[in-house]
PDB file of N, CA and C in Angstrom:
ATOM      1  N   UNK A   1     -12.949  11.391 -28.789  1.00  0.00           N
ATOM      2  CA  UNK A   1     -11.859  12.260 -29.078  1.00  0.00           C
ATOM      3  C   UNK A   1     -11.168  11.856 -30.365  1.00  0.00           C
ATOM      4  N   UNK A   2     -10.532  12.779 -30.783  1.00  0.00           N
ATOM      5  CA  UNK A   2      -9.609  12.969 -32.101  1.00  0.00           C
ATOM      6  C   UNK A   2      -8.831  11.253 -32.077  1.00  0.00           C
ATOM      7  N   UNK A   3      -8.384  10.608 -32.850  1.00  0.00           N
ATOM      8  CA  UNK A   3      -7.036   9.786 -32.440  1.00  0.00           C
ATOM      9  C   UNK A   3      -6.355  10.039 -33.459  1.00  0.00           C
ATOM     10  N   UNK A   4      -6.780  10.805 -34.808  1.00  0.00           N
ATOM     11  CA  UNK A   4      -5.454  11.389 -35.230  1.00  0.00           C
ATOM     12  C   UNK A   4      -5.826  12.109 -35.855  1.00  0.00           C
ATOM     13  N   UNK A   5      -5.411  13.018 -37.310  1.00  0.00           N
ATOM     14  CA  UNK A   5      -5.875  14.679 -38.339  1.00  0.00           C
ATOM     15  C   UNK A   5      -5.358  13.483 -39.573  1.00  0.00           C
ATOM     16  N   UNK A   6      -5.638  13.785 -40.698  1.00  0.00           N
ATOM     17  CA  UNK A   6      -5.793  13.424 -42.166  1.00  0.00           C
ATOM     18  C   UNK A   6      -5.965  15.121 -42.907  1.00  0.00           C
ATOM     19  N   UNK A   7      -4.725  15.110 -43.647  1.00  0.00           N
ATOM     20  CA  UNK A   7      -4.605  16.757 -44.158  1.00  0.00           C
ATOM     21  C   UNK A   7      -5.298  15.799 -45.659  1.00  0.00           C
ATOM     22  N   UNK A   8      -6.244  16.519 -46.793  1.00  0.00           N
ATOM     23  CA  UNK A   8      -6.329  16.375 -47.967  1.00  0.00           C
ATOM     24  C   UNK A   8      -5.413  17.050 -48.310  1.00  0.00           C
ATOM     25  N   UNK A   9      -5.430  16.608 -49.792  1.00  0.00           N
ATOM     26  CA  UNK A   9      -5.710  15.033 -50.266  1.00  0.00           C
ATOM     27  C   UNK A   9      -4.943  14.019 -49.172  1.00  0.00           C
ATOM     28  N   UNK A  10      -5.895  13.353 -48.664  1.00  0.00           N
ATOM     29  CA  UNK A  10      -5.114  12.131 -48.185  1.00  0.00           C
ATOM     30  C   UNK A  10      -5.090  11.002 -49.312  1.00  0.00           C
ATOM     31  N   UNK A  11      -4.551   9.818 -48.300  1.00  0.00           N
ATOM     32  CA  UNK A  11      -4.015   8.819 -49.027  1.00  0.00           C
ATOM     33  C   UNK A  11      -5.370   6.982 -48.547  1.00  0.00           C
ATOM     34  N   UNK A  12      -6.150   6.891 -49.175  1.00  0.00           N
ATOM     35  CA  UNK A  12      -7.309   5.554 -48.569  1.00  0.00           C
ATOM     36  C   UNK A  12      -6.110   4.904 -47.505  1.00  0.00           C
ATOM     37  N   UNK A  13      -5.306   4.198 -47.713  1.00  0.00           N
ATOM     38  CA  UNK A  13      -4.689   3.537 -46.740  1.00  0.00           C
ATOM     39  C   UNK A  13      -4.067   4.234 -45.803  1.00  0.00           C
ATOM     40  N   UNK A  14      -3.969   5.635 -45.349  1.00  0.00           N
ATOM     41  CA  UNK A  14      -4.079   6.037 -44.104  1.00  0.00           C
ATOM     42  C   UNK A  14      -5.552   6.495 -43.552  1.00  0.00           C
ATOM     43  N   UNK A  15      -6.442   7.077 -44.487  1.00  0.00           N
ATOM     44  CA  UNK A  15      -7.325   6.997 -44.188  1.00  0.00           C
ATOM     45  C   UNK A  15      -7.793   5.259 -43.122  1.00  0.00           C
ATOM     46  N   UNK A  16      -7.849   4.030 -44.019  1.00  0.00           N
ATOM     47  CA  UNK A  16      -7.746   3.211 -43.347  1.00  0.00           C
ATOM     48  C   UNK A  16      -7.239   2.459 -41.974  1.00  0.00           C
ATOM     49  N   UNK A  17      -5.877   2.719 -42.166  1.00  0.00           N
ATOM     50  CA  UNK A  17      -5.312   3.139 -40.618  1.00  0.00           C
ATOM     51  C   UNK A  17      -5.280   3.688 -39.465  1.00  0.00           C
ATOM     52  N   UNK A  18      -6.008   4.836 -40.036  1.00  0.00           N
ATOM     53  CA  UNK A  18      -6.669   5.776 -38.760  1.00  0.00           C
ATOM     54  C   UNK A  18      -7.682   5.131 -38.296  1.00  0.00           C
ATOM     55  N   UNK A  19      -8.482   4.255 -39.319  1.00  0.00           N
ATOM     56  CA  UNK A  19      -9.510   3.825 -38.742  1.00  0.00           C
ATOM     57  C   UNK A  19      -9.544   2.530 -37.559  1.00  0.00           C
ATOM     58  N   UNK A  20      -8.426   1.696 -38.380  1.00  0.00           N
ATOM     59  CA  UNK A  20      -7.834   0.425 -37.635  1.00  0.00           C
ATOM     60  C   UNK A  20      -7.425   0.907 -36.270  1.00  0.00           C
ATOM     61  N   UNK A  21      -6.598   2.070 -36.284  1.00  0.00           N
ATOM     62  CA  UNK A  21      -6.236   2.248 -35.045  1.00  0.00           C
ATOM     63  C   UNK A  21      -7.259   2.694 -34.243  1.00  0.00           C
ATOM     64  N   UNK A  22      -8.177   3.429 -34.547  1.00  0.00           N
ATOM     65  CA  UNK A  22      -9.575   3.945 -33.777  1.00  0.00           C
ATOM     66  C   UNK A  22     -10.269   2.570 -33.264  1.00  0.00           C
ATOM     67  N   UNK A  23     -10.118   1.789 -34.084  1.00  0.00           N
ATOM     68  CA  UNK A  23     -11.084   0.597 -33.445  1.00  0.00           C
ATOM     69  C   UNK A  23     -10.578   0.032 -32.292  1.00  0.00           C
ATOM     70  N   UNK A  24      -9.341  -0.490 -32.668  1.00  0.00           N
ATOM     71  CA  UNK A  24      -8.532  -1.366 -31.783  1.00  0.00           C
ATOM     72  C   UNK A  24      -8.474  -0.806 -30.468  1.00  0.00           C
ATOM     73  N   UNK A  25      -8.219   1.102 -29.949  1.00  0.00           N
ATOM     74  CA  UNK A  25      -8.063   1.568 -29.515  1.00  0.00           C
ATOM     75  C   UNK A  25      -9.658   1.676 -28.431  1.00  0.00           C
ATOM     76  N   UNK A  26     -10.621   1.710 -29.190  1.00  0.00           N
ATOM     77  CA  UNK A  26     -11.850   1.463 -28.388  1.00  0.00           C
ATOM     78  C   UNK A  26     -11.907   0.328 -27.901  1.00  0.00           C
ATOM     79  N   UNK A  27     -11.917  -0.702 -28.423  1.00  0.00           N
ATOM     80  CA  UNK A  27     -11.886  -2.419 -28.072  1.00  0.00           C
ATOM     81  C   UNK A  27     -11.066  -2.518 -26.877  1.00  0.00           C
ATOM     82  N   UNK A  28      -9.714  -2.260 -27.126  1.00  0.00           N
ATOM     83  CA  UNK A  28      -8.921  -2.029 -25.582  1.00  0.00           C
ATOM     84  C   UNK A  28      -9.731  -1.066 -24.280  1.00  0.00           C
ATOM     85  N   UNK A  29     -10.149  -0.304 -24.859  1.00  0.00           N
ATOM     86  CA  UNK A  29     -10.852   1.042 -23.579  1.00  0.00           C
ATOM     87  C   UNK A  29     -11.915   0.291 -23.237  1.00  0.00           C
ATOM     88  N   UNK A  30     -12.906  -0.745 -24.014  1.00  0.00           N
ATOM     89  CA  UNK A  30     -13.562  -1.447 -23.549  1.00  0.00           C
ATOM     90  C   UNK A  30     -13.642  -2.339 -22.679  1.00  0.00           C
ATOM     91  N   UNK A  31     -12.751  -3.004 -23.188  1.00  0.00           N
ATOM     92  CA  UNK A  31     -11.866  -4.744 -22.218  1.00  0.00           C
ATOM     93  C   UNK A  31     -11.648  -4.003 -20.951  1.00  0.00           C
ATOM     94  N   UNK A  32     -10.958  -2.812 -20.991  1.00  0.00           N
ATOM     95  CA  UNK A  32     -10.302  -2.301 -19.236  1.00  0.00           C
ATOM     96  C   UNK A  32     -11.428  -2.005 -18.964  1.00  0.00           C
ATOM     97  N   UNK A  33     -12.448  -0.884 -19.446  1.00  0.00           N
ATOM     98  CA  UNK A  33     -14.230  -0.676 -18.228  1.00  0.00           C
ATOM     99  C   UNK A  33     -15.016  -1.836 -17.791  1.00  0.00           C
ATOM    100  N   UNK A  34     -14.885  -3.171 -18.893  1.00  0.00           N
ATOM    101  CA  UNK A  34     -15.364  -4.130 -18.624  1.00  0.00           C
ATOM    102  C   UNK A  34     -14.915  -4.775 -17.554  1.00  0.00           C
ATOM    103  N   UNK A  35     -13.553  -4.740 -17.155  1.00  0.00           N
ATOM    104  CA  UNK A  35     -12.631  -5.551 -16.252  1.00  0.00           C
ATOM    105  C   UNK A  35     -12.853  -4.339 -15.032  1.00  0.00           C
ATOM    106  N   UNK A  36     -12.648  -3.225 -14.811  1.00  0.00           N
ATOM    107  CA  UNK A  36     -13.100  -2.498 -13.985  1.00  0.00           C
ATOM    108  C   UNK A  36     -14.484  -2.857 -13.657  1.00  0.00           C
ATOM    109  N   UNK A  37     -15.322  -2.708 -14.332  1.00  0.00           N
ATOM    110  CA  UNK A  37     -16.773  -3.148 -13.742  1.00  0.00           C
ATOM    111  C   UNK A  37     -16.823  -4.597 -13.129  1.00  0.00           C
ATOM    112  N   UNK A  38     -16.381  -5.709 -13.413  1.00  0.00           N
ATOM    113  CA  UNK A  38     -16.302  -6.697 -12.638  1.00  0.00           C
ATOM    114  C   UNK A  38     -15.542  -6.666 -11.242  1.00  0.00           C
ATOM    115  N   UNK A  39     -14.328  -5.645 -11.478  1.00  0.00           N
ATOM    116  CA  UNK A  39     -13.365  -5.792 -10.185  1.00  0.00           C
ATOM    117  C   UNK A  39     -14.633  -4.928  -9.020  1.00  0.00           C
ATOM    118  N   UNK A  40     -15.165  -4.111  -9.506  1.00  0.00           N
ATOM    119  CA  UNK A  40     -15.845  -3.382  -8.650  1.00  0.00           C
ATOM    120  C   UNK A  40     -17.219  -4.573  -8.524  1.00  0.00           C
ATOM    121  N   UNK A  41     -17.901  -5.021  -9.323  1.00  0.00           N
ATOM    122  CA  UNK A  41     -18.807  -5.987  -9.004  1.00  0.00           C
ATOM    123  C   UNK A  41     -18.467  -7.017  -8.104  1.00  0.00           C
ATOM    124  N   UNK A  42     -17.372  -7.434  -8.267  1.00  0.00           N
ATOM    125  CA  UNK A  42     -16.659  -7.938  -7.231  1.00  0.00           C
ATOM    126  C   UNK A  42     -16.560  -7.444  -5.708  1.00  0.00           C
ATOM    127  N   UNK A  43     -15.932  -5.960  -5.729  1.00  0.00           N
ATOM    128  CA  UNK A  43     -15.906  -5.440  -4.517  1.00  0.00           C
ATOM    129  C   UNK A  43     -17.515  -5.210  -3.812  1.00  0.00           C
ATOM    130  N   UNK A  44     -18.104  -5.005  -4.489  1.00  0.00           N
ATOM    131  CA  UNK A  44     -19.832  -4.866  -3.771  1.00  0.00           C
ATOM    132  C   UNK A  44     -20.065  -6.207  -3.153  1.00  0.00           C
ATOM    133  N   UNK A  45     -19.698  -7.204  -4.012  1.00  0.00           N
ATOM    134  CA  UNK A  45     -20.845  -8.463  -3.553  1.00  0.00           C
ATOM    135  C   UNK A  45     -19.280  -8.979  -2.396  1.00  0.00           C
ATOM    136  N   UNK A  46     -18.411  -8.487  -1.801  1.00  0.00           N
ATOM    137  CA  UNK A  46     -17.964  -8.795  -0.531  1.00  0.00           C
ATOM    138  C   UNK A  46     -18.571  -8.557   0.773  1.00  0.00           C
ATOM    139  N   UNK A  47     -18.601  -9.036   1.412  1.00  0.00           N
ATOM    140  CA  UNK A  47     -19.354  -9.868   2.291  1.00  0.00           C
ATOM    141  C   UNK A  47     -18.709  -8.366   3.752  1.00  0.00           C
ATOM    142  N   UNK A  48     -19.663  -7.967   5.018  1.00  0.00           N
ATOM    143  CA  UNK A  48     -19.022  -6.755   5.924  1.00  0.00           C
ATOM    144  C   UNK A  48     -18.049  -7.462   6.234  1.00  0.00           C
ATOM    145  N   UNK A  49     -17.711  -8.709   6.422  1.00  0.00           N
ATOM    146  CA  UNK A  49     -16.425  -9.029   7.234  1.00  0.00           C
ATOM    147  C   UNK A  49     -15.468  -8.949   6.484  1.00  0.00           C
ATOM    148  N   UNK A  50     -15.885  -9.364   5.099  1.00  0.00           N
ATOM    149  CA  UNK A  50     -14.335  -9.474   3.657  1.00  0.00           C
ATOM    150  C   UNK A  50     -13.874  -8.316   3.853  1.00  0.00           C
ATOM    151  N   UNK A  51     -15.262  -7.454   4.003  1.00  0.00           N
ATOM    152  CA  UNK A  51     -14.379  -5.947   3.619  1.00  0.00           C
ATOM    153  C   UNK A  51     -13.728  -5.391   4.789  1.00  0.00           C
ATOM    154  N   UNK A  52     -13.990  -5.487   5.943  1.00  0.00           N
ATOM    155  CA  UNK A  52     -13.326  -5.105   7.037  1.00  0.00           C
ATOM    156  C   UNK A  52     -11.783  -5.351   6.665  1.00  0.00           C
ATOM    157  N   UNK A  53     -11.641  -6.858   6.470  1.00  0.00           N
ATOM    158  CA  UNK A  53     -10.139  -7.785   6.040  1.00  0.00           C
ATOM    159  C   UNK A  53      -9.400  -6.995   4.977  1.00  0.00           C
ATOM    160  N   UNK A  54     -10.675  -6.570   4.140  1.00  0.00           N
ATOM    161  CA  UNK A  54      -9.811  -5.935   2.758  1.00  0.00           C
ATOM    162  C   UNK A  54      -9.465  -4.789   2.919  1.00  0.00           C
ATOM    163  N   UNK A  55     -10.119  -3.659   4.252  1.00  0.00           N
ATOM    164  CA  UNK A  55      -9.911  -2.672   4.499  1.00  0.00           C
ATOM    165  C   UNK A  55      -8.392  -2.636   5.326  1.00  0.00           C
ATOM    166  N   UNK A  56      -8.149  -3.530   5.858  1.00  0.00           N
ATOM    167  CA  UNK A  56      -6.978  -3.847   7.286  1.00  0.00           C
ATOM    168  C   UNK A  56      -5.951  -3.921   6.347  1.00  0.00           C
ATOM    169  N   UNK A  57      -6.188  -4.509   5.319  1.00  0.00           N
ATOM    170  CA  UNK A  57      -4.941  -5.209   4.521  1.00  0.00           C
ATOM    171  C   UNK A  57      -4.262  -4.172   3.583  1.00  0.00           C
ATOM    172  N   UNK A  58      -5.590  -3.093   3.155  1.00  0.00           N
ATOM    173  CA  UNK A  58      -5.174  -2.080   2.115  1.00  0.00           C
ATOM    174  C   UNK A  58      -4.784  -1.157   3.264  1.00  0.00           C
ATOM    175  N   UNK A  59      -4.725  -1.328   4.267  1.00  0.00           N
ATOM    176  CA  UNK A  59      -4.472  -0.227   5.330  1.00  0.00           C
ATOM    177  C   UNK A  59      -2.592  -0.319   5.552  1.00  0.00           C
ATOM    178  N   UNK A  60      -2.419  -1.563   5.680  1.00  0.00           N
ATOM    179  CA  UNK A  60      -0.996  -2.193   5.616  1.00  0.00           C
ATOM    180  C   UNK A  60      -0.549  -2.757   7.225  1.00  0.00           C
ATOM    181  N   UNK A  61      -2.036  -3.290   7.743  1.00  0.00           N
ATOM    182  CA  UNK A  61      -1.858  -4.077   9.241  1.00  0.00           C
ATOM    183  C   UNK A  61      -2.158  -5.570   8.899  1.00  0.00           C
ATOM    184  N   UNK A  62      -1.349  -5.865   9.761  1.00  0.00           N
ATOM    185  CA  UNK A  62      -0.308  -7.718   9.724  1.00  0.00           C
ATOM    186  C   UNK A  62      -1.978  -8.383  10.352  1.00  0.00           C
ATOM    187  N   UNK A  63      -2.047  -9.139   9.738  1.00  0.00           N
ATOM    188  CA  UNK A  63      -2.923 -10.329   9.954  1.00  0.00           C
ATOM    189  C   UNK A  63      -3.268 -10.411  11.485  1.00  0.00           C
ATOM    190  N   UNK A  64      -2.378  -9.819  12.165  1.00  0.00           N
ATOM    191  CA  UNK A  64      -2.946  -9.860  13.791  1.00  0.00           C
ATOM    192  C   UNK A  64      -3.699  -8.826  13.601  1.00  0.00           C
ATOM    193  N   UNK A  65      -3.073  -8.034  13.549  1.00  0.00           N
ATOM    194  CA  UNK A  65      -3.523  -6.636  13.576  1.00  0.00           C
ATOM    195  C   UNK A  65      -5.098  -6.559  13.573  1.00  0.00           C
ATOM    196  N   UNK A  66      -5.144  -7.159  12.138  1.00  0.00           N
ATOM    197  CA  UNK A  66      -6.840  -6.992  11.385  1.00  0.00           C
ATOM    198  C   UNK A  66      -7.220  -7.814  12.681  1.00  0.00           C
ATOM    199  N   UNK A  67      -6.783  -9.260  13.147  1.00  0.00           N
ATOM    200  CA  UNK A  67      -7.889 -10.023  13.971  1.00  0.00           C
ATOM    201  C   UNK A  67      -8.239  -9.430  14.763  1.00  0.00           C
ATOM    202  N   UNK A  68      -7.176  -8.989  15.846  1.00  0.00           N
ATOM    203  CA  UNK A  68      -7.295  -8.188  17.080  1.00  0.00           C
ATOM    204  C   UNK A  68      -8.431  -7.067  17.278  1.00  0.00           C
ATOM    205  N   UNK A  69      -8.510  -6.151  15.691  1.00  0.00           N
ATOM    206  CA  UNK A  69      -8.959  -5.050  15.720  1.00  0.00           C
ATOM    207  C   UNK A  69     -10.526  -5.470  15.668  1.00  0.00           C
ATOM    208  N   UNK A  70     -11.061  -6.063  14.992  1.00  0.00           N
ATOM    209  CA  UNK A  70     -12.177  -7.105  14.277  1.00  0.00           C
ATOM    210  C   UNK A  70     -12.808  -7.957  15.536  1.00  0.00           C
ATOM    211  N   UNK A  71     -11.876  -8.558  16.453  1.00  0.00           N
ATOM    212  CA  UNK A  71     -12.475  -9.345  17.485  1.00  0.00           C
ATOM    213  C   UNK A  71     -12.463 -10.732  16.738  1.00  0.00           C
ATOM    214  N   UNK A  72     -11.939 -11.017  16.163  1.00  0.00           N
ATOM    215  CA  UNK A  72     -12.081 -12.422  15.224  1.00  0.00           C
ATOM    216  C   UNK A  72     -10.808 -13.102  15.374  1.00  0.00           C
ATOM    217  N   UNK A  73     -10.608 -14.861  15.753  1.00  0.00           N
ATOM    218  CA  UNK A  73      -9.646 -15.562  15.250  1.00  0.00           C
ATOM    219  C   UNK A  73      -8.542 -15.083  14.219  1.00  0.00           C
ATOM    220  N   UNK A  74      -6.882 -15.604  14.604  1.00  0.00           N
ATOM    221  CA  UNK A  74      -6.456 -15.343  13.572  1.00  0.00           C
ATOM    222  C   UNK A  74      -6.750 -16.128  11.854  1.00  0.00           C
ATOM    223  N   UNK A  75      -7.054 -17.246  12.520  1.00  0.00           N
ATOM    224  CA  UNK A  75      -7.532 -17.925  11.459  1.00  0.00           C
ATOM    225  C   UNK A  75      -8.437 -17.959  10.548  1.00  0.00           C
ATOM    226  N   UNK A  76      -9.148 -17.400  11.025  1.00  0.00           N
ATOM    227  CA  UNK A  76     -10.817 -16.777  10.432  1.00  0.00           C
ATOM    228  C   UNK A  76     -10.440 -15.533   9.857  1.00  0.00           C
ATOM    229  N   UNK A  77      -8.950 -14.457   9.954  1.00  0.00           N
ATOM    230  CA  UNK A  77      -8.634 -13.527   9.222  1.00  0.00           C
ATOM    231  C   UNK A  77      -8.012 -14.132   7.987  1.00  0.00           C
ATOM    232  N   UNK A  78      -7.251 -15.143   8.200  1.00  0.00           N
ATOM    233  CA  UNK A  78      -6.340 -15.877   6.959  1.00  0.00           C
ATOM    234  C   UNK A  78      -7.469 -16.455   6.362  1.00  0.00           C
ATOM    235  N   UNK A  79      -8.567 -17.009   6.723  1.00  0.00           N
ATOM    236  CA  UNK A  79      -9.700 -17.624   5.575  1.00  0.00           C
ATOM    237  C   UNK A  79     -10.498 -16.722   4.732  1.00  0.00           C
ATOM    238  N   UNK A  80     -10.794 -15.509   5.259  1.00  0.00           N
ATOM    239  CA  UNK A  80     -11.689 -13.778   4.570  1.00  0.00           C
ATOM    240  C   UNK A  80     -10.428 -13.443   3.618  1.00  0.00           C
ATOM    241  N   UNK A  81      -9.310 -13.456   4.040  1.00  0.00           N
ATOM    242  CA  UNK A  81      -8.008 -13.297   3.222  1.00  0.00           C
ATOM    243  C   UNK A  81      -7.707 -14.176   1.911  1.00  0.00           C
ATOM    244  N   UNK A  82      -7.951 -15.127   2.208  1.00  0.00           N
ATOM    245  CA  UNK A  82      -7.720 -16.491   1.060  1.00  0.00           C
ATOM    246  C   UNK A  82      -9.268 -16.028   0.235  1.00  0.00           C
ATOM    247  N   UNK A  83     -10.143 -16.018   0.882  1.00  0.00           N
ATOM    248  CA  UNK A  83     -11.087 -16.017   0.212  1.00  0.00           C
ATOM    249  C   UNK A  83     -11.168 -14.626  -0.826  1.00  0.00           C
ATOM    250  N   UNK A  84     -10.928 -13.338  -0.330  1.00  0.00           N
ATOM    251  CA  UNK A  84     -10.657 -12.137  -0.887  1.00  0.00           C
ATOM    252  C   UNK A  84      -9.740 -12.651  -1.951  1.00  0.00           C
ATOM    253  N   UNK A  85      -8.699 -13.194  -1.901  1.00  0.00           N
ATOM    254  CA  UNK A  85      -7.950 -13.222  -2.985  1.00  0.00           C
ATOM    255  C   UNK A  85      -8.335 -14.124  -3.970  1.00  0.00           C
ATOM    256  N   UNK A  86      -8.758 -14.865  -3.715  1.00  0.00           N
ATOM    257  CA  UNK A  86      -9.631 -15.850  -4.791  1.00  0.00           C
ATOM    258  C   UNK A  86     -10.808 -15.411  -6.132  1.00  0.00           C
ATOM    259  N   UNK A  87     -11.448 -14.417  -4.800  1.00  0.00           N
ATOM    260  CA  UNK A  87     -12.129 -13.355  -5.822  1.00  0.00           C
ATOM    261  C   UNK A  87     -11.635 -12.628  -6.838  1.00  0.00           C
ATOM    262  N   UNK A  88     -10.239 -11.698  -6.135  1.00  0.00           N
ATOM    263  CA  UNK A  88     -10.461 -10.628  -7.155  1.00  0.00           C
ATOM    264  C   UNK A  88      -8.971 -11.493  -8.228  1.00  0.00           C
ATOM    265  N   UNK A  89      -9.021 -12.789  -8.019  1.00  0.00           N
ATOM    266  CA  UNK A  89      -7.434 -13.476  -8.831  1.00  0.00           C
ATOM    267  C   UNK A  89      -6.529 -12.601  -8.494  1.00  0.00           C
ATOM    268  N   UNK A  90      -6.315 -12.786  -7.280  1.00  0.00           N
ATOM    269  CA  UNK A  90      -4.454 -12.412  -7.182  1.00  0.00           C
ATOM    270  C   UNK A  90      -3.803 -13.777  -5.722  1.00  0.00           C
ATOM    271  N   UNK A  91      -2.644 -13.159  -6.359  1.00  0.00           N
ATOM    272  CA  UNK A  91      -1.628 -14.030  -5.687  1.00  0.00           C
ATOM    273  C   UNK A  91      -0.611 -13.770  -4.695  1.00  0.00           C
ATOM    274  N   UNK A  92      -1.088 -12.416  -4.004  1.00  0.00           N
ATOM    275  CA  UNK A  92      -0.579 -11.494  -3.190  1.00  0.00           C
ATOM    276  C   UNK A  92      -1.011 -10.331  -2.921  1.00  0.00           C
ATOM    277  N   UNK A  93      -1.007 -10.008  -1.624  1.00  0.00           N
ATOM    278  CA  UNK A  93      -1.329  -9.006  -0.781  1.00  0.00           C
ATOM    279  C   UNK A  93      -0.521  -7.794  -1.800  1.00  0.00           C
ATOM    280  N   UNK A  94       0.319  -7.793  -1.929  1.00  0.00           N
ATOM    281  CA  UNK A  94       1.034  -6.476  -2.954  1.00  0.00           C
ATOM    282  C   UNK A  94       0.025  -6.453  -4.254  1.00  0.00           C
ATOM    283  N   UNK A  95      -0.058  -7.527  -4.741  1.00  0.00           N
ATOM    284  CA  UNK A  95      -1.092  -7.776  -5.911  1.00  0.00           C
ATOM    285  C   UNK A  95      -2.580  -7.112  -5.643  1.00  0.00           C
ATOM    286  N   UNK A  96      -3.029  -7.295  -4.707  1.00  0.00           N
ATOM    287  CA  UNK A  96      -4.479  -7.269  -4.442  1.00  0.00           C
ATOM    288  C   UNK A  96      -4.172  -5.784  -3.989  1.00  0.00           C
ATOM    289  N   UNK A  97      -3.527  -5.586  -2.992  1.00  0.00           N
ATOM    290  CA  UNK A  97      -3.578  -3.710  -2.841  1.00  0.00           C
ATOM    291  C   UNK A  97      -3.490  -2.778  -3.989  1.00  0.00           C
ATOM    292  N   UNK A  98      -2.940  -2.921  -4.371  1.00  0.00           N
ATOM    293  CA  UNK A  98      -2.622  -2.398  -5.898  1.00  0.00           C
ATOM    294  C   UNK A  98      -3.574  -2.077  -6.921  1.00  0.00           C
ATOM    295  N   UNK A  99      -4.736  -3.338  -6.703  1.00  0.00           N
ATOM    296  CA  UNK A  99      -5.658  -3.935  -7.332  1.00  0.00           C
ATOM    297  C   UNK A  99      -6.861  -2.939  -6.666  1.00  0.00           C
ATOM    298  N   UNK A 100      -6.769  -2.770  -5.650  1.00  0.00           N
ATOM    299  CA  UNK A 100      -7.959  -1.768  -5.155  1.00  0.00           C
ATOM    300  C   UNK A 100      -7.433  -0.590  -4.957  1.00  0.00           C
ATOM    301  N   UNK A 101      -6.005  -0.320  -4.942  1.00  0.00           N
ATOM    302  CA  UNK A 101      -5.820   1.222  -5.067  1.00  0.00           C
ATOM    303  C   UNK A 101      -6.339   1.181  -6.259  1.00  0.00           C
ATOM    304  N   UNK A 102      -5.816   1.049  -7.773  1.00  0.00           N
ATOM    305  CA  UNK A 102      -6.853   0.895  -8.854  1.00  0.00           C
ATOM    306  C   UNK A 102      -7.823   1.322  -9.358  1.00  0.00           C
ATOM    307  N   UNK A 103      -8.533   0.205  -8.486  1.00  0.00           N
ATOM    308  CA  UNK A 103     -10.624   0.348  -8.162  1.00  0.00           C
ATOM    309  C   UNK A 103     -10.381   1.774  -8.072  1.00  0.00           C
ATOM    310  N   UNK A 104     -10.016   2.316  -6.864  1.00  0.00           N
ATOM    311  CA  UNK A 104     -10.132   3.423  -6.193  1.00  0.00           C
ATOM    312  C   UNK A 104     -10.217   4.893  -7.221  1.00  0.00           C
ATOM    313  N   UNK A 105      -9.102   4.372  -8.156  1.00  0.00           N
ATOM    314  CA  UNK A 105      -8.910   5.645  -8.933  1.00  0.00           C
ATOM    315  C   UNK A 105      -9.554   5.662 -10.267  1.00  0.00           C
ATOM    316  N   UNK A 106     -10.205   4.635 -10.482  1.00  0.00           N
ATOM    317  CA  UNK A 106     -11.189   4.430 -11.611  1.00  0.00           C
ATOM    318  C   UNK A 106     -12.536   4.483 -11.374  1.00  0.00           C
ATOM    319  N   UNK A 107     -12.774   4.011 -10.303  1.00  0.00           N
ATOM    320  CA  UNK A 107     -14.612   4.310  -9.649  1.00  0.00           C
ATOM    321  C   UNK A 107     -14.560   6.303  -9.704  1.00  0.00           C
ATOM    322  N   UNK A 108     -15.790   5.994  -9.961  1.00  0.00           N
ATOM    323  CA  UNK A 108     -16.670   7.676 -10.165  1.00  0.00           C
ATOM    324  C   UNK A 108     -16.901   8.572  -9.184  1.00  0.00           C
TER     325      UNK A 108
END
């Protein structure tokens, strides 16, 4: 797409500028598909039980909740939990939901 119009006669140093900004502007759109493709490479190579955990958690049910529902220790929910977050680097359940609503709206 366009990122900006140049009426002639232009001027080389906006010419130039347009260009600077075109680059920089791809380089950024890059870094985020790149970081999207890992967060989602990430989400594939989770494990059926991570995702069950990651499903409970983006659902907004309390750590019992998920065990109870799952048939699993509470403790064994807090370790799929620690471990989920380790993956995708966050430092909270608000963090990490957020993080796969996200995914959600950037996957195809």
């Amino acid at each position: 797409g366009a990122i900006d119009f140049l009426e002639k006669p232009y001027r080389a140093t906006d010419l130039l500028d347009c260009i600077d900004t075109a680059l920089s502007t791809d380089a950024r759109q890059r870094e985020e598909r790149m970081r999207v493709k890992q967060r989602l490479d990430t989400y594939h190579a989770l494990s059926t039980e991570e995702r069950a955990v990651l499903d409970g958690i983006v659902a907004g049910r309390a750590t019992k909740e998920i065990a109870s529902e799952i048939e699993v220790s509470l403790r064994t929910i807090q370790f799929r939990r620690e471990s989920i977050m380790k993956k995708f680097n966050v430092n909270s359940r608000a963090e990490l939901v957020s993080l796969i609503v996200k995914l959600g709206e950037s996957s195809p």
